[in-house]
Short mmCIF file of C-alpha atoms and ligand atoms in Angstrom, two decimals:
data_model
loop_
_atom_site.label_atom_id
_atom_site.label_comp_id
_atom_site.label_asym_id
_atom_site.label_seq_id
_atom_site.Cartn_x
_atom_site.Cartn_y
_atom_site.Cartn_z
CA MET A 1 48.02 15.71 51.43
CA ARG A 2 47.26 15.44 55.12
CA CYS A 3 51.04 15.62 55.67
CA ALA A 4 51.21 18.78 53.58
CA VAL A 5 48.74 20.43 55.94
CA LYS A 6 50.52 19.14 59.05
CA HIS A 7 53.99 20.22 57.91
CA PHE A 8 52.80 23.70 57.13
CA ALA A 9 50.99 24.00 60.45
CA ALA A 10 54.16 23.00 62.29
CA LEU A 11 56.44 25.48 60.55
CA PRO A 12 58.01 27.99 62.91
CA ASN A 13 57.98 31.79 62.58
CA LEU A 14 54.39 31.90 61.50
CA GLU A 15 52.39 34.54 63.33
CA THR A 16 48.93 33.11 62.97
CA ALA A 17 46.17 32.11 65.33
CA ASN A 18 45.10 29.19 63.15
CA PRO A 19 47.93 27.64 61.09
CA GLN A 20 45.90 24.48 60.36
CA MET A 21 43.10 26.49 58.74
CA GLU A 22 45.54 28.65 56.77
CA ALA A 23 47.35 25.52 55.52
CA GLU A 24 44.04 24.11 54.34
CA LEU A 25 43.11 27.35 52.57
CA LEU A 26 46.47 27.47 50.79
CA LEU A 27 46.22 23.81 49.82
CA GLN A 28 42.68 24.33 48.53
CA HIS A 29 43.95 27.28 46.50
CA ALA A 30 46.91 25.34 45.08
CA LEU A 31 44.69 22.42 44.06
CA GLY A 32 41.66 24.46 42.97
CA LEU A 33 39.40 22.57 45.39
CA ASP A 34 36.70 23.67 47.80
CA ARG A 35 36.80 22.58 51.46
CA THR A 36 34.61 19.51 51.01
CA GLN A 37 36.63 18.33 48.00
CA LEU A 38 39.89 18.81 49.93
CA TYR A 39 38.61 16.75 52.87
CA GLN A 40 37.51 13.98 50.51
CA ARG A 41 41.04 13.82 49.08
CA LEU A 42 43.14 14.31 52.22
CA ARG A 43 44.40 10.71 52.08
CA ASP A 44 45.47 11.02 48.43
CA GLU A 45 49.04 11.64 47.31
CA MET A 46 49.77 15.26 46.52
CA PRO A 47 49.69 15.59 42.69
CA PRO A 48 53.40 16.04 41.71
CA ASP A 49 52.67 19.07 39.50
CA LYS A 50 51.01 20.87 42.45
CA LYS A 51 53.83 20.43 44.96
CA GLU A 52 55.78 23.42 43.69
CA THR A 53 52.65 25.58 43.54
CA TYR A 54 51.89 24.74 47.19
CA HIS A 55 55.48 25.38 48.26
CA ASP A 56 55.41 28.78 46.54
CA LEU A 57 52.23 29.69 48.43
CA ILE A 58 53.77 28.57 51.74
CA TRP A 59 56.86 30.60 50.99
CA ARG A 60 54.80 33.72 50.31
CA ARG A 61 52.91 33.18 53.56
CA LEU A 62 56.14 32.67 55.52
CA CYS A 63 57.46 35.94 54.09
CA GLY A 64 54.47 37.62 55.71
CA GLU A 65 51.89 37.91 52.92
CA PRO A 66 48.43 37.42 54.45
CA THR A 67 46.59 34.29 53.32
CA PRO A 68 43.52 36.24 52.04
CA TYR A 69 45.77 38.27 49.69
CA ILE A 70 47.40 35.03 48.47
CA THR A 71 44.12 33.22 47.82
CA GLY A 72 42.22 36.40 46.87
CA ARG A 73 39.38 35.38 49.17
CA ALA A 74 38.22 36.19 52.72
CA ALA A 75 35.30 34.81 54.70
CA PHE A 76 33.32 37.43 56.61
CA TYR A 77 30.11 36.90 58.59
CA ASP A 78 28.26 34.50 56.28
CA ILE A 79 29.61 35.70 52.94
CA GLU A 80 32.82 35.24 50.97
CA LEU A 81 34.56 38.26 49.49
CA ALA A 82 37.24 38.83 46.90
CA VAL A 83 40.11 40.76 48.50
CA THR A 84 43.16 42.49 47.06
CA PRO A 85 45.73 44.89 48.53
CA ALA A 86 43.42 47.71 47.32
CA ALA A 87 41.49 47.29 50.57
CA ALA A 88 42.05 46.11 54.13
CA ILE A 89 41.24 42.46 54.90
CA PRO A 90 37.90 42.15 56.74
CA ARG A 91 38.46 41.03 60.36
CA PRO A 92 36.35 38.69 62.53
CA GLU A 93 36.11 41.47 65.19
CA THR A 94 34.02 43.50 62.75
CA GLU A 95 31.31 40.84 62.76
CA LEU A 96 30.17 42.28 66.11
CA LEU A 97 29.29 45.51 64.30
CA VAL A 98 27.26 43.60 61.68
CA GLU A 99 25.46 41.53 64.34
CA THR A 100 24.60 44.66 66.38
CA ALA A 101 23.48 46.63 63.31
CA LEU A 102 21.20 43.76 62.24
CA ALA A 103 19.57 43.58 65.68
CA LEU A 104 19.01 47.35 65.67
CA ALA A 105 17.69 47.32 62.09
CA ASP A 106 15.27 44.48 62.93
CA LYS A 107 13.71 46.63 65.69
CA ARG A 108 13.53 49.79 63.57
CA ILE A 109 12.33 48.24 60.36
CA GLN A 110 8.82 47.86 61.83
CA ASP A 111 8.47 51.69 62.07
CA THR A 112 10.63 52.51 59.04
CA PRO A 113 10.19 49.76 56.42
CA SER A 114 12.50 51.50 53.91
CA LEU A 115 15.42 51.92 56.29
CA THR A 116 18.52 53.68 54.89
CA VAL A 117 21.76 52.14 56.17
CA VAL A 118 25.11 53.74 55.31
CA ASP A 119 28.47 51.95 55.58
CA VAL A 120 31.22 54.59 55.63
CA GLY A 121 34.65 53.38 54.49
CA THR A 122 33.33 50.18 52.98
CA GLY A 123 36.69 48.80 51.73
CA CYS A 124 35.96 45.52 49.94
CA GLY A 125 32.27 45.94 50.89
CA ALA A 126 32.29 43.49 53.81
CA ILE A 127 29.88 45.28 56.18
CA ALA A 128 27.57 46.73 53.51
CA LEU A 129 27.20 43.38 51.72
CA ALA A 130 26.70 41.32 54.89
CA LEU A 131 23.94 43.78 55.90
CA ALA A 132 22.39 43.81 52.42
CA ALA A 133 22.22 40.00 52.43
CA HIS A 134 20.15 40.10 55.64
CA LEU A 135 18.06 43.26 55.18
CA PRO A 136 16.18 42.73 51.92
CA SER A 137 13.94 45.78 52.31
CA ALA A 138 16.64 48.25 53.42
CA GLN A 139 18.44 50.65 51.16
CA ILE A 140 22.18 50.19 51.64
CA ILE A 141 24.65 52.90 50.70
CA ALA A 142 28.41 52.34 50.91
CA THR A 143 31.05 55.06 50.64
CA ASP A 144 34.83 55.06 50.45
CA ILE A 145 37.51 57.60 49.63
CA SER A 146 39.40 55.00 47.57
CA SER A 147 38.13 54.32 44.06
CA GLU A 148 40.18 51.05 43.94
CA ALA A 149 38.44 49.80 47.09
CA LEU A 150 35.04 50.77 45.67
CA ALA A 151 35.74 48.89 42.42
CA LEU A 152 36.56 45.80 44.50
CA ALA A 153 33.38 46.25 46.58
CA GLN A 154 31.28 46.68 43.44
CA GLY A 155 32.73 43.42 42.03
CA ASN A 156 31.87 41.65 45.29
CA ALA A 157 28.31 42.99 45.16
CA GLU A 158 27.93 41.62 41.63
CA ARG A 159 29.36 38.20 42.53
CA LEU A 160 27.00 37.96 45.51
CA GLY A 161 23.96 39.05 43.48
CA LEU A 162 23.58 42.17 45.65
CA ALA A 163 24.57 44.87 43.14
CA SER A 164 21.01 46.18 42.75
CA ARG A 165 20.68 46.50 46.56
CA VAL A 166 23.84 48.46 47.39
CA HIS A 167 24.64 51.91 46.08
CA PHE A 168 28.39 52.73 46.08
CA LEU A 169 29.56 56.35 46.31
CA ARG A 170 33.09 57.71 46.29
CA GLY A 171 34.04 60.56 48.58
CA ASP A 172 35.08 61.74 52.01
CA LEU A 173 33.07 60.15 54.84
CA LEU A 174 29.36 61.18 54.58
CA GLU A 175 29.97 63.93 52.02
CA PRO A 176 28.69 61.97 48.98
CA LEU A 177 25.37 61.17 50.72
CA GLU A 178 22.30 62.70 49.09
CA GLN A 179 19.66 61.52 51.56
CA PRO A 180 19.28 61.20 55.34
CA ALA A 181 20.40 58.01 57.07
CA ASP A 182 18.64 55.86 59.69
CA ILE A 183 21.70 53.81 60.62
CA VAL A 184 25.34 54.73 59.97
CA VAL A 185 27.95 52.01 60.45
CA ALA A 186 31.69 52.40 60.01
CA ASN A 187 34.95 50.60 60.56
CA LEU A 188 37.22 53.53 59.79
CA PRO A 189 41.00 53.70 60.33
CA TYR A 190 41.75 53.85 64.10
CA VAL A 191 45.39 52.78 64.49
CA ARG A 192 47.63 55.48 66.00
CA SER A 193 50.25 56.62 63.45
CA ALA A 194 53.11 55.95 65.90
CA GLU A 195 51.97 52.32 66.27
CA TRP A 196 52.29 51.59 62.54
CA GLU A 197 55.94 50.51 62.62
CA ARG A 198 55.20 48.10 65.49
CA LEU A 199 52.40 46.28 63.66
CA PRO A 200 53.07 42.74 62.38
CA VAL A 201 54.67 42.51 58.95
CA GLU A 202 51.40 40.96 57.62
CA ILE A 203 49.71 44.32 58.13
CA ARG A 204 52.54 46.85 57.84
CA CYS A 205 53.97 45.55 54.58
CA TYR A 206 50.80 44.40 52.82
CA GLU A 207 47.65 46.29 53.84
CA PRO A 208 47.03 49.87 52.64
CA ARG A 209 48.13 52.30 55.36
CA GLU A 210 45.41 54.81 54.47
CA ALA A 211 42.82 52.14 55.34
CA LEU A 212 44.14 51.70 58.89
CA ASP A 213 46.08 54.77 60.08
CA GLY A 214 43.78 57.05 62.09
CA GLY A 215 46.35 59.82 62.76
CA PRO A 216 48.31 60.71 65.92
CA ASP A 217 45.62 59.55 68.40
CA GLY A 218 43.92 57.12 65.99
CA LEU A 219 40.72 59.15 66.19
CA ARG A 220 41.22 61.87 63.56
CA ILE A 221 38.84 60.28 61.00
CA ILE A 222 36.32 59.00 63.57
CA GLU A 223 36.11 62.50 65.09
CA ARG A 224 35.50 64.06 61.66
CA LEU A 225 32.76 61.51 61.00
CA LEU A 226 31.06 62.24 64.34
CA ARG A 227 31.22 66.01 63.92
CA GLY A 228 29.94 65.84 60.34
CA ALA A 229 27.13 63.36 61.05
CA PRO A 230 24.30 65.41 62.65
CA PRO A 231 22.98 67.05 59.42
CA VAL A 232 22.62 63.70 57.60
CA LEU A 233 20.94 61.74 60.41
CA ARG A 234 17.18 61.17 60.71
CA PRO A 235 15.71 62.12 64.14
CA ALA A 236 15.90 58.59 65.66
CA ALA A 237 19.06 57.51 63.87
CA ALA A 238 21.87 55.32 65.23
CA LEU A 239 25.62 55.28 64.63
CA LEU A 240 27.77 52.21 65.16
CA LEU A 241 31.53 52.64 64.96
CA GLU A 242 34.25 50.04 65.42
CA ILE A 243 37.02 51.31 67.73
CA GLY A 244 40.35 50.19 69.15
CA PHE A 245 40.38 48.28 72.46
CA ASP A 246 41.75 51.31 74.37
CA GLN A 247 39.68 54.03 72.72
CA GLY A 248 36.38 53.56 74.61
CA PRO A 249 36.64 56.53 77.05
CA ALA A 250 37.97 58.90 74.35
CA VAL A 251 35.21 58.11 71.82
CA VAL A 252 32.50 58.34 74.50
CA ALA A 253 33.79 61.85 75.38
CA LEU A 254 33.78 62.82 71.70
CA ALA A 255 30.32 61.38 71.07
CA SER A 256 28.88 63.09 74.19
CA ASP A 257 30.24 66.40 72.96
CA VAL A 258 28.59 66.02 69.53
CA PHE A 259 25.39 64.27 70.69
CA PRO A 260 24.74 65.49 74.27
CA LYS A 261 21.20 64.05 74.39
CA ALA A 262 21.90 60.67 72.77
CA SER A 263 22.22 57.28 74.43
CA ILE A 264 25.91 56.34 74.13
CA GLU A 265 27.48 53.00 75.01
CA VAL A 266 30.57 50.94 74.26
CA LYS A 267 30.12 47.25 73.54
CA LYS A 268 32.86 44.73 74.24
CA ASP A 269 33.95 41.93 71.89
CA LEU A 270 34.36 38.22 72.72
CA ALA A 271 37.76 38.97 74.25
CA SER A 272 36.06 41.48 76.62
CA LEU A 273 37.76 44.40 74.90
CA ASP A 274 36.03 47.66 73.96
CA ARG A 275 35.14 47.26 70.27
CA LEU A 276 32.00 49.14 69.30
CA LEU A 277 30.66 52.64 69.94
CA ILE A 278 26.86 52.75 69.76
CA ILE A 279 25.08 56.11 69.59
CA GLN A 280 21.27 56.21 69.49
CA LEU A 281 19.63 59.61 69.03
C1 SAM B 301 39.72 49.66 58.27
S1 SAM B 301 39.22 49.79 56.58
C2 SAM B 301 37.65 48.98 56.75
C3 SAM B 301 37.10 48.40 55.50
C4 SAM B 301 35.78 47.64 55.70
N1 SAM B 301 34.75 48.52 56.17
C5 SAM B 301 35.96 46.49 56.68
O1 SAM B 301 35.44 46.60 57.80
O2 SAM B 301 36.61 45.51 56.33
C6 SAM B 301 38.80 51.52 56.48
C7 SAM B 301 38.26 51.99 55.15
O3 SAM B 301 37.94 53.38 55.29
C8 SAM B 301 38.30 54.07 54.10
N2 SAM B 301 38.51 55.49 54.42
C9 SAM B 301 39.57 56.05 55.04
N3 SAM B 301 39.40 57.38 55.15
C10 SAM B 301 38.19 57.65 54.59
C11 SAM B 301 37.45 58.84 54.40
N4 SAM B 301 37.91 60.03 54.81
N5 SAM B 301 36.25 58.76 53.78
C12 SAM B 301 35.77 57.56 53.36
N6 SAM B 301 36.43 56.39 53.51
C13 SAM B 301 37.62 56.44 54.12
C14 SAM B 301 39.55 53.36 53.62
O4 SAM B 301 39.76 53.58 52.24
C15 SAM B 301 39.23 51.91 53.98
O5 SAM B 301 38.62 51.25 52.89
#
């Protein structure tokens, strides 16, 4: 089975940062094993009846289908989520938003023990559920315009035992909210429409466009969120928004226009690229 992993990892035409890990995930999926079980059996012969299953999975991957859609699972922060093409695949870059929101919530929870945190555009629930797992006393609300994405997120909340802690609401941005928020987090669509056709096949042909396309300048939905936010924010609220690497100056200008008195900063990711807009009222 070690050879099966190696052969896959060496295959050409695969646009992936970590072919070895993807090969292992596909092999685990084909064999119905977890990571530890796979490692214990790496020296074993591949069961003959599983060879074709594994080859089919490799073929799907080589055609461009993302591994999380093939296996139906994605790791995010310290949780595992079910994923389907109903929602975008959670990305490692978004973990910076979770990390920053948790640090902010930790500081504020002393003054506001029943903190209300809202995840706008929750998709499969990645951000909302990672936050809920770490903020046991906070009220977490998650919204999305897509009812299919919300159904997926609700299923993830149930599987993770967090369903009683996260309230899911369908609707446009903050519109479904019935109470003021202390912290608003969002990873909304921010890809420029004209860039869509240039994206890798993994994204362009498999992920839902409405989850990623942010309009001509990529900022149509983010701008609407910012302009609609003031009435639903508590006086010392914070907003954390994931952005594209080249959108820092534009979102700072937008945020300064809507919140002239707020503290506004852009945080960089591990690759030193602008990734997160932080607004503190
Ligand atoms: C980039 S995906 C992010 C999903 C998830 N938050 C994550 O980080 O993996 C953006 C999500 O925003 C949702 N969305 C797009 N427009 C929206 C709107 N006007 N109101 C609410 N949600 C919206 C999409 O359905 C999609 O689930």
